[in-house]
CSV table of C-alpha atoms in Angstrom, one decimal:
chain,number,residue,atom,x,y,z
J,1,UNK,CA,-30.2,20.8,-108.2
J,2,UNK,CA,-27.9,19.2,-106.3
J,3,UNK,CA,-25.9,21.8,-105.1
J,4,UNK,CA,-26.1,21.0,-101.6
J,5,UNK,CA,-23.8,18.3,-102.3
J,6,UNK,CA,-20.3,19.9,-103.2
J,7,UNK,CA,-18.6,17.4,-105.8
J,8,UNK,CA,-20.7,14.3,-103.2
J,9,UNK,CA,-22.8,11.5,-104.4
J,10,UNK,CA,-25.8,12.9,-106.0
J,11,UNK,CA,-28.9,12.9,-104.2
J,12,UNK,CA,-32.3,11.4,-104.9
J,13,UNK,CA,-35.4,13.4,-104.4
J,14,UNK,CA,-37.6,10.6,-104.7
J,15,UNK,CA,-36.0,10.2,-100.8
J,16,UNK,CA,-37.4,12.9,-98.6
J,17,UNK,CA,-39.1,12.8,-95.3
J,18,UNK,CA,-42.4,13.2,-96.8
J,19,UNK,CA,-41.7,9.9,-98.8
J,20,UNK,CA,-40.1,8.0,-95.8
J,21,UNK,CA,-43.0,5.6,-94.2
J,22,UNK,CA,-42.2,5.3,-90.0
J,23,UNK,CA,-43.1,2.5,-88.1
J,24,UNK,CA,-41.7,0.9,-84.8
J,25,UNK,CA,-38.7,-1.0,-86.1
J,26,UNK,CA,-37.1,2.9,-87.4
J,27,UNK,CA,-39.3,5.6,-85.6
J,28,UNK,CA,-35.5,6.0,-83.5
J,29,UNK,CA,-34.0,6.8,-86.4
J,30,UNK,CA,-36.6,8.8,-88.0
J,31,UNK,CA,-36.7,11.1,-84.9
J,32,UNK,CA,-33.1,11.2,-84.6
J,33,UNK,CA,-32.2,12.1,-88.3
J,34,UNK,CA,-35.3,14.6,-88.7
J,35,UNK,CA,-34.4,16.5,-85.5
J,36,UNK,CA,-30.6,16.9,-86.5
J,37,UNK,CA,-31.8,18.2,-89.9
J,38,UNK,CA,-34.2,20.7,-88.7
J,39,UNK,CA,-31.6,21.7,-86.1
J,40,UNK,CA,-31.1,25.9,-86.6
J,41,UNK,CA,-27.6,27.1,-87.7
J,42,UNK,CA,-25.3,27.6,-85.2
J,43,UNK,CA,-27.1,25.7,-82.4
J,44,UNK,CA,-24.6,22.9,-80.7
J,45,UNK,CA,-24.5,19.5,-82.3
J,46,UNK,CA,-26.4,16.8,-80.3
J,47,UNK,CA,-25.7,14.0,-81.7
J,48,UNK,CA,-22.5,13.4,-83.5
J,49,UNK,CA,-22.1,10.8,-85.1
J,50,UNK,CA,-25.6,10.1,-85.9
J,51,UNK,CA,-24.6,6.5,-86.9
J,52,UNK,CA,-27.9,4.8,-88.7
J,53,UNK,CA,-27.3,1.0,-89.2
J,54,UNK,CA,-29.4,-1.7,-90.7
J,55,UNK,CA,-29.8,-4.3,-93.3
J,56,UNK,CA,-29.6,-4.0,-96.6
J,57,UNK,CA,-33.1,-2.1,-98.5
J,58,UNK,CA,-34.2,-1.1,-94.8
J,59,UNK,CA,-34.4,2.9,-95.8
J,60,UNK,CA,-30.7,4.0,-94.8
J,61,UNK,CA,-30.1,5.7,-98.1
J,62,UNK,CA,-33.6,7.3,-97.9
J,63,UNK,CA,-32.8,8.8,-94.7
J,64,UNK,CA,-29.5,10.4,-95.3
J,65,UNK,CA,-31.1,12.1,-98.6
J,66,UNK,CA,-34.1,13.2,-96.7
J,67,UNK,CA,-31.5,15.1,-94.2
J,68,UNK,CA,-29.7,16.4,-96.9
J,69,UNK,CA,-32.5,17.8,-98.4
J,70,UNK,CA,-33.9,19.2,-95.8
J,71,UNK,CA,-30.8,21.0,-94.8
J,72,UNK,CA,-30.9,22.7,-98.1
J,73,UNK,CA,-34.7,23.6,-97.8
J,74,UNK,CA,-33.7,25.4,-94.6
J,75,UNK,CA,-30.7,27.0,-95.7
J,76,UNK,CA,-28.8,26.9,-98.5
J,77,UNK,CA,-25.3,28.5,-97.1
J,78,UNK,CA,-24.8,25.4,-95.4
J,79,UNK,CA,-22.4,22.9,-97.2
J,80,UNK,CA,-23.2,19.5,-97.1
J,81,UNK,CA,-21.0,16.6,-98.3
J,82,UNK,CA,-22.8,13.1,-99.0
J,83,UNK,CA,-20.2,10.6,-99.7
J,84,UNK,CA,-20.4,6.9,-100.2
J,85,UNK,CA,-17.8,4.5,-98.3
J,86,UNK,CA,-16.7,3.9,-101.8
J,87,UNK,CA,-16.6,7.7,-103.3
J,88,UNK,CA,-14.3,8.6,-100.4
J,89,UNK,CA,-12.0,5.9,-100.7
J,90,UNK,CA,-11.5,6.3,-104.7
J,91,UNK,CA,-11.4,9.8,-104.5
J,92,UNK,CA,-8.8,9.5,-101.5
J,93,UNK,CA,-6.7,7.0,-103.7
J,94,UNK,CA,-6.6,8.8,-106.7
J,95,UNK,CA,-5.7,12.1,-105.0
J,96,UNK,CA,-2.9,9.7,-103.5
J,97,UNK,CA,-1.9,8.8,-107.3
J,98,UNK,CA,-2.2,12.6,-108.3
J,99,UNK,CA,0.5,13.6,-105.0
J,100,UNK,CA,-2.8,15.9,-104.1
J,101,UNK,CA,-4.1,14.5,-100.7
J,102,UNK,CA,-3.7,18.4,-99.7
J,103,UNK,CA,-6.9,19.0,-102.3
J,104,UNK,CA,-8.0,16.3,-100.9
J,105,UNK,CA,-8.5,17.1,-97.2
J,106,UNK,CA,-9.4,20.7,-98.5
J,107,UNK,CA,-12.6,19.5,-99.7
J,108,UNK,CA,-13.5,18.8,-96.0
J,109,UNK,CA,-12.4,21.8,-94.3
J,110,UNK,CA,-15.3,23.7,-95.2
J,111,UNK,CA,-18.4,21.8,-95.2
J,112,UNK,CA,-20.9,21.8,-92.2
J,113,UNK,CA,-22.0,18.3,-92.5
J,114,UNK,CA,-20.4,15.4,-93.2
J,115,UNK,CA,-22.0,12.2,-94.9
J,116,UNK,CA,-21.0,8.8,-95.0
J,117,UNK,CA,-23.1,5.7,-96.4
J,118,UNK,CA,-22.1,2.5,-96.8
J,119,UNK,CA,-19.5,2.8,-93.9
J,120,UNK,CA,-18.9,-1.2,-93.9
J,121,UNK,CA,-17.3,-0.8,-97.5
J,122,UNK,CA,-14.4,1.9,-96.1
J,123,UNK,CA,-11.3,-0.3,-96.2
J,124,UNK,CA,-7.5,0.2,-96.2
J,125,UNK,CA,-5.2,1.2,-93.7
J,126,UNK,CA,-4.6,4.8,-95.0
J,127,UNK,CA,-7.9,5.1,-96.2
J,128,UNK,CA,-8.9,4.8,-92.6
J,129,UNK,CA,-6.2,6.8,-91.5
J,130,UNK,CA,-7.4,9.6,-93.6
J,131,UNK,CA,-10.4,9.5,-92.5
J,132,UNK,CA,-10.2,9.3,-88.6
J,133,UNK,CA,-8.2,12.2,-89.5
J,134,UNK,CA,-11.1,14.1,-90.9
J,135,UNK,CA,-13.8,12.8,-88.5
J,136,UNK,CA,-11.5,13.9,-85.8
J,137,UNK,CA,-11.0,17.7,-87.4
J,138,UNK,CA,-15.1,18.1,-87.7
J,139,UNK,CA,-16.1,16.1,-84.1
J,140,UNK,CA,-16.8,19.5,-82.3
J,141,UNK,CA,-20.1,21.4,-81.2
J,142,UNK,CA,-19.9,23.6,-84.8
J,143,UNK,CA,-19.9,20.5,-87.4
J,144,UNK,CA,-22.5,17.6,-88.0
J,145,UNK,CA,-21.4,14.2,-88.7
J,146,UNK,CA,-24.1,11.3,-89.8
J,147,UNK,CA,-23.0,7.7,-91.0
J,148,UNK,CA,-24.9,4.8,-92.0
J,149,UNK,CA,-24.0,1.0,-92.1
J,150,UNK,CA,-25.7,-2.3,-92.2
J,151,UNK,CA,-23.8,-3.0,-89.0
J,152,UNK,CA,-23.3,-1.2,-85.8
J,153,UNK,CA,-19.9,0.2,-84.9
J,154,UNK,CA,-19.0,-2.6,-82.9
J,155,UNK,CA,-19.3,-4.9,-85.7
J,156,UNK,CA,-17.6,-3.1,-88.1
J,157,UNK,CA,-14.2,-5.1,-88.1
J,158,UNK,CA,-12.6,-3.6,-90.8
J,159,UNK,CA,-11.7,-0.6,-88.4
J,160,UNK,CA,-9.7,-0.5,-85.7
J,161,UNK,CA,-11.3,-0.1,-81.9
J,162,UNK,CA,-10.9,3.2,-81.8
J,163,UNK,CA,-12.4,4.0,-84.8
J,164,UNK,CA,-15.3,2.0,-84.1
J,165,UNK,CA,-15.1,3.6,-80.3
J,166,UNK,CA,-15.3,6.9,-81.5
J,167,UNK,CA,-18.4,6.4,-84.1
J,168,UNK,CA,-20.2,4.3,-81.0
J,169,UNK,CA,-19.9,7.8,-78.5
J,170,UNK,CA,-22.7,9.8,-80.6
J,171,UNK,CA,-26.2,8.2,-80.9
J,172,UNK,CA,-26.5,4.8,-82.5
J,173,UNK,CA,-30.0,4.1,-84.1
J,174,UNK,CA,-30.9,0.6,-85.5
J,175,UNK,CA,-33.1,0.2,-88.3
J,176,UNK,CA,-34.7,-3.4,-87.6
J,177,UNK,CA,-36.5,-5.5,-90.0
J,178,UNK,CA,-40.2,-4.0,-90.9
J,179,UNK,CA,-43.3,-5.7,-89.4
J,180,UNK,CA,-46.8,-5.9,-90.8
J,181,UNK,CA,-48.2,-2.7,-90.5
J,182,UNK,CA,-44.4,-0.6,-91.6
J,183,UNK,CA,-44.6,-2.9,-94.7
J,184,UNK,CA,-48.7,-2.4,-95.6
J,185,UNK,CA,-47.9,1.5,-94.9
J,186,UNK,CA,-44.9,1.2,-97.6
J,187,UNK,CA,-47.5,-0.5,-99.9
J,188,UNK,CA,-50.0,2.3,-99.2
J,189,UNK,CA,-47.0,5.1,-99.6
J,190,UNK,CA,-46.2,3.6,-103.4
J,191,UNK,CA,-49.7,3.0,-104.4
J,192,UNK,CA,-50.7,6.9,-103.7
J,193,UNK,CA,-47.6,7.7,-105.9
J,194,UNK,CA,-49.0,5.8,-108.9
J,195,UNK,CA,-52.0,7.4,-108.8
J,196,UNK,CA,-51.0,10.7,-109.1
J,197,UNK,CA,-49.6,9.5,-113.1
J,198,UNK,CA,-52.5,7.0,-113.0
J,199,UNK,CA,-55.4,7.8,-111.7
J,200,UNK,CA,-57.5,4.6,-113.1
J,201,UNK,CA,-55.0,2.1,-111.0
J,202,UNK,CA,-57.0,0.3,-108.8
J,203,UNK,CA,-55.3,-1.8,-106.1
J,204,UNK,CA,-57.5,-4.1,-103.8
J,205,UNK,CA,-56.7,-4.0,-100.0
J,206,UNK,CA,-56.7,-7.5,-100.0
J,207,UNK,CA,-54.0,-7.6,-102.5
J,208,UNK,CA,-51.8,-5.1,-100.7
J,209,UNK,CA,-52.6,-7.4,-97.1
J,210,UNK,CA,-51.4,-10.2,-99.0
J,211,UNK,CA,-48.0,-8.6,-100.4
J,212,UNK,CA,-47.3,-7.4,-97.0
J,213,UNK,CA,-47.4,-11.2,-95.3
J,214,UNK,CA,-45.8,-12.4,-98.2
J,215,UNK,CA,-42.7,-10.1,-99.1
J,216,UNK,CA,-40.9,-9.7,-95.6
J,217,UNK,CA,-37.7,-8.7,-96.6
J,218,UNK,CA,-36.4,-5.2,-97.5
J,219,UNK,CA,-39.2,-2.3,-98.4
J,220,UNK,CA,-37.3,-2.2,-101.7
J,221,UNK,CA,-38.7,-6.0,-102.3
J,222,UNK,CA,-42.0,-4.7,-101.3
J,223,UNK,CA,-41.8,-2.3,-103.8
J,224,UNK,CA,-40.2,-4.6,-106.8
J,225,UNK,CA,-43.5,-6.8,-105.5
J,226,UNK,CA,-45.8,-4.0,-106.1
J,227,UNK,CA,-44.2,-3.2,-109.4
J,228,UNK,CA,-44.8,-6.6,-110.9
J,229,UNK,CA,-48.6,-6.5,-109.9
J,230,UNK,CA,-49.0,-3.6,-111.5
J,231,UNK,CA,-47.2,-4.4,-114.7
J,232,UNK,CA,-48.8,-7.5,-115.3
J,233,UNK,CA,-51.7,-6.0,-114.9
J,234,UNK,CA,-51.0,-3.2,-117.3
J,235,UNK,CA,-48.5,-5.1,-120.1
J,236,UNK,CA,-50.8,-8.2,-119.9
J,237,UNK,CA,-54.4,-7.2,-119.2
J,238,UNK,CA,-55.0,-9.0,-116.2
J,239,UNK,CA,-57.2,-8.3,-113.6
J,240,UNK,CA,-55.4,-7.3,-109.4
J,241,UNK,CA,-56.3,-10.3,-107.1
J,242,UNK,CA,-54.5,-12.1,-105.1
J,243,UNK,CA,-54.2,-15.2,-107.0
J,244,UNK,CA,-52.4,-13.0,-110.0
J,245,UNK,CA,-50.3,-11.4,-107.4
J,246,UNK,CA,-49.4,-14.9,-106.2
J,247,UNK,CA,-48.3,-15.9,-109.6
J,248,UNK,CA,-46.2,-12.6,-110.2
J,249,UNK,CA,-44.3,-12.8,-106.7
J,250,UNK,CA,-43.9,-16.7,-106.9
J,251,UNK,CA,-40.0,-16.5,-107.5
J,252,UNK,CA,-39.7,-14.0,-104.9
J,253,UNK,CA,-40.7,-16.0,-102.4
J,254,UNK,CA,-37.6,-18.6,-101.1
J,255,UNK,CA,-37.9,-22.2,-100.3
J,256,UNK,CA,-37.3,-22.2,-96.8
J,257,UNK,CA,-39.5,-19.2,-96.3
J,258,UNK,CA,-42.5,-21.2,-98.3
J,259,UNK,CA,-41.8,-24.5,-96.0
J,260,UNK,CA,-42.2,-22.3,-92.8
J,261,UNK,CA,-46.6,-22.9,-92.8
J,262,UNK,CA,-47.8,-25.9,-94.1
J,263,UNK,CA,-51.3,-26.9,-94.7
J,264,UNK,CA,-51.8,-28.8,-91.3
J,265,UNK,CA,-50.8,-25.8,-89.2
J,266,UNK,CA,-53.3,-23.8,-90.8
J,267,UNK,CA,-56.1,-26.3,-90.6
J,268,UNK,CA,-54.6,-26.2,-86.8
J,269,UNK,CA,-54.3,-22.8,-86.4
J,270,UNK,CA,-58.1,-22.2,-87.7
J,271,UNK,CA,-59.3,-24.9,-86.0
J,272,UNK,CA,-58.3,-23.3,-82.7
J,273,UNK,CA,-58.9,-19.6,-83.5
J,274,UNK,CA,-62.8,-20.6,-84.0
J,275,UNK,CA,-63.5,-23.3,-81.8
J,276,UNK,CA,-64.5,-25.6,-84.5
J,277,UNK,CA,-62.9,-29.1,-84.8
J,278,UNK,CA,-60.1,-30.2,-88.1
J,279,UNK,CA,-62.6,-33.0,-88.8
J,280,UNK,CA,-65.2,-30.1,-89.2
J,281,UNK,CA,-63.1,-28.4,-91.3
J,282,UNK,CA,-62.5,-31.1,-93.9
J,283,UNK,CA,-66.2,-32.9,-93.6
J,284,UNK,CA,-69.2,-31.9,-96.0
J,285,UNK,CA,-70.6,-29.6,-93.4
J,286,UNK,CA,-72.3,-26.5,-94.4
J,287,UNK,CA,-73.5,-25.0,-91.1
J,288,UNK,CA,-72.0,-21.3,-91.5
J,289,UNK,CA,-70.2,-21.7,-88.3
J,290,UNK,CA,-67.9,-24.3,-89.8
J,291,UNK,CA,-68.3,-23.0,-93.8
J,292,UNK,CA,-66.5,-19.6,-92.9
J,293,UNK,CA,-63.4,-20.9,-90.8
J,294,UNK,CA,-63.5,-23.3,-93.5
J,295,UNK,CA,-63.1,-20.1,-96.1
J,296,UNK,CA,-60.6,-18.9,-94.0
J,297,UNK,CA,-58.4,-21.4,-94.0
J,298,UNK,CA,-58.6,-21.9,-98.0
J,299,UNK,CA,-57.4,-18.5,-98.0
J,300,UNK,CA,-54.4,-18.6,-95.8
J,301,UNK,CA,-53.4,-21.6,-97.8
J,302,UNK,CA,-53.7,-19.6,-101.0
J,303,UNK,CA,-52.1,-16.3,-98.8
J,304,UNK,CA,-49.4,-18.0,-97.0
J,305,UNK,CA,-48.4,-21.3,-98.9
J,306,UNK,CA,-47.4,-22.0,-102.7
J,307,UNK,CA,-49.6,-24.8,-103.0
J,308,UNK,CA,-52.0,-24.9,-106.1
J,309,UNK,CA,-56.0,-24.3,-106.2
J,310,UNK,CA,-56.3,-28.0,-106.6
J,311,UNK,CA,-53.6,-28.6,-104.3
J,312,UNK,CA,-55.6,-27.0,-101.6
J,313,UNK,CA,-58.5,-28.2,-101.8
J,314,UNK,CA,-57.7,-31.7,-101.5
J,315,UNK,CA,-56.1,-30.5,-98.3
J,316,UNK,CA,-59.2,-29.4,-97.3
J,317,UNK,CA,-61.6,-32.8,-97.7
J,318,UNK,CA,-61.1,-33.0,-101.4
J,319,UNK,CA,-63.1,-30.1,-102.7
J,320,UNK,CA,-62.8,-29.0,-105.6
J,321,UNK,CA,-60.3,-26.0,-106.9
J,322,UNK,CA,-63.2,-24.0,-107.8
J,323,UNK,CA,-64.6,-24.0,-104.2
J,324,UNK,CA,-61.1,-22.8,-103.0
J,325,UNK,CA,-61.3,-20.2,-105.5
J,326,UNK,CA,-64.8,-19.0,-104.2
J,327,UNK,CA,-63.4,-18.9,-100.6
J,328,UNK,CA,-60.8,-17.0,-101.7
J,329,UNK,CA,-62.5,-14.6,-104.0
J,330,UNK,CA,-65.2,-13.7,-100.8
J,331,UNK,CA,-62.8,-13.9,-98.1
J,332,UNK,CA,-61.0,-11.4,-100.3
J,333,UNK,CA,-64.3,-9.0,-100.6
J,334,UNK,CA,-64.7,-9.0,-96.6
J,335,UNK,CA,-61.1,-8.1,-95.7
J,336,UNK,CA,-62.0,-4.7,-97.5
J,337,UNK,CA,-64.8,-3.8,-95.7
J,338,UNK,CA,-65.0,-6.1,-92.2
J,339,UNK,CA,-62.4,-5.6,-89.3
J,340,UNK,CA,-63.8,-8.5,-87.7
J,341,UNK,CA,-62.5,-10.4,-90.5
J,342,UNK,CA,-59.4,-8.5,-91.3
J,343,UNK,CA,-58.4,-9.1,-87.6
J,344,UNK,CA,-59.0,-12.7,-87.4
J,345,UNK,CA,-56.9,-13.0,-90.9
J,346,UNK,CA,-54.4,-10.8,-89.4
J,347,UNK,CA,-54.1,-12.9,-86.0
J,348,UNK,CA,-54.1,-16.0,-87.7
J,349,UNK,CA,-51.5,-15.2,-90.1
J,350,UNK,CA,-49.2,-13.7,-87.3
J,351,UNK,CA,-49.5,-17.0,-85.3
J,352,UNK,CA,-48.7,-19.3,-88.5
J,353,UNK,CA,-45.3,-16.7,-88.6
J,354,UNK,CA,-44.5,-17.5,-85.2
């Protein structure tokens, strides 16, 4: 039912607040958007705008749905309009067409909380016009106004300075790109969805680690990621590790983002991290306190790098592609169950990021 949206952009209810993962790059704007939709009726506005801004796939759009819906779950006399950038300004141009903009403005003069997504995309003169008209008529202690963008309102140069003065006076909360642990929780989030349809899907930690290093981008990437794991292991029969998820994300993964480790910086890297020298590293050596860094390295390569089974290990003193595959395979098996080893992975791979 998505009544709580009077003649608005339909909502979504995969995107509620029990869905929505928080971590430190949007815990402001988490707090800020759940506490203005749990705010009681009739209690004074405290933030208006609420102006949510952050790249593209960063969990904007979740978070406007999640207030919306929540506002209905509380109380359902309260009218909510959720309006794209681009809704508004077709249904403001064809009202123009029609000689209706009276309709038009009626629409707003009732609601309780006002919407906007996508506010980068609201162009035109009288289309702004229009609607610094509106924002104007609902800016007081009784209505609620939220807007999202990917930029803040001092960016936004397709309005005019006091349009973009005016949405900067409420409470401006960045979304900022997701680190590690926001984008492993995402993984997590998704991966307890499928198994409620499936409960035999199986997803090793390691596999979900190495999506999260790999797919830094938007948590809709990290999802698309996940998706493809799953369905080549479902369509095609193949079994979740991290080399297969390798091969499914290979195209996601750009150029310059593949050039930014290299080989020698893990061998480096390693080299440092457990006091062990690069000559030890690539020698025949098969003392455990050279054989495990040594494993560890093979596995960054295969984590963090494009380059080929074969391709690493004549890297690493000309072994052979089925020792790298070993390394990887046990390295693999110990991020599950050893912190010690999930750590120095984790530290390792944050420093080659750097």
């Amino acid at each position: 039912d998505n009544s709580a949206v009077d003649h608005g952009t339909p909502l979504d209810r995969r995107f509620s607040f029990a869905s929505y993962v928080v971590g430190r790059s949007n815990a402001l704007a988490h707090a800020a958007a759940l506490r203005v939709a749990t705010a009681e009726p009739g209690d004074p506005v405290e933030f208006n705008p609420l102006y949510i801004h952050g790249p593209v796939g960063t969990g904007k759009t979740h978070l406007m749905n999640a207030i919306a819906w929540e506002i209905r779950r509380r109380s359902r006399d309260r009218k909510v309009l959720f309006l794209s950038a681009i809704r508004f300004m077709s249904s403001f141009v064809e009202a123009l067409k029609a000689r209706d903009t009276i309709a038009f403005k009626k629409r707003f003069s009732g609601i309780d909380v006002l919407m906007i997504d996508d506010m980068q995309f609201l162009q035109g003169k009288a289309v702004q016009q229009e609607f610094c008209h509106i924002f104007n008529s609902l800016d007081d202690s009784t209505h609620q106004i939220i807007i999202a963008g990917d930029q803040p309102p001092s960016r936004l140069e397709v309005l005019d300075d006091r349009m973009r003065s005016r949405l900067s006076g409420g409470l401006v909360a960045q979304i900022g790109a997701a680190d590690f642990e926001l984008r492993r929780g995402i993984l997590d989030k998704r991966v307890g969805q499928m198994a409620t349809t499936d409960a035999k899907i199986e997803i090793p930690s390691s596999v979900l680690d190495f999506l999260a290093r790999r797919i830094q981008s938007s948590g809709r990437e990290i999802e698309g990621a996940l998706n493809r794991v799953v369905a080549a292991h479902s369509l095609n029969k193949l079994p979740i590790t991290v080399e297969q998820a390798a091969e499914s994300i290979r195209d996601l993964i750009s150029e310059s983002h593949v050039r930014q480790v290299m080989i020698e910086d893990i061998l480096r890297a390693v080299s440092g991290h457990f006091n062990v020298t690069r000559q030890d590293l690539l020698s025949a050596r098969r003392h455990k306190s050279v054989v495990f860094p040594r494993q560890i390295g093979m596995y960054l390569a295969k984590t963090l790098t494009t380059r080929s089974l074969p391709e690493i290990g004549r890297k690493f003193g000309g072994r052979d592609h089925t020792t790298v595959l070993h390394a990887v395979r046990k390295i693999e098996g110990l991020l599950g169950k050893d912190d010690t080893v999930r750590q120095s992975v984790d530290a390792l791979a944050s420093q080659l990021r750097e």
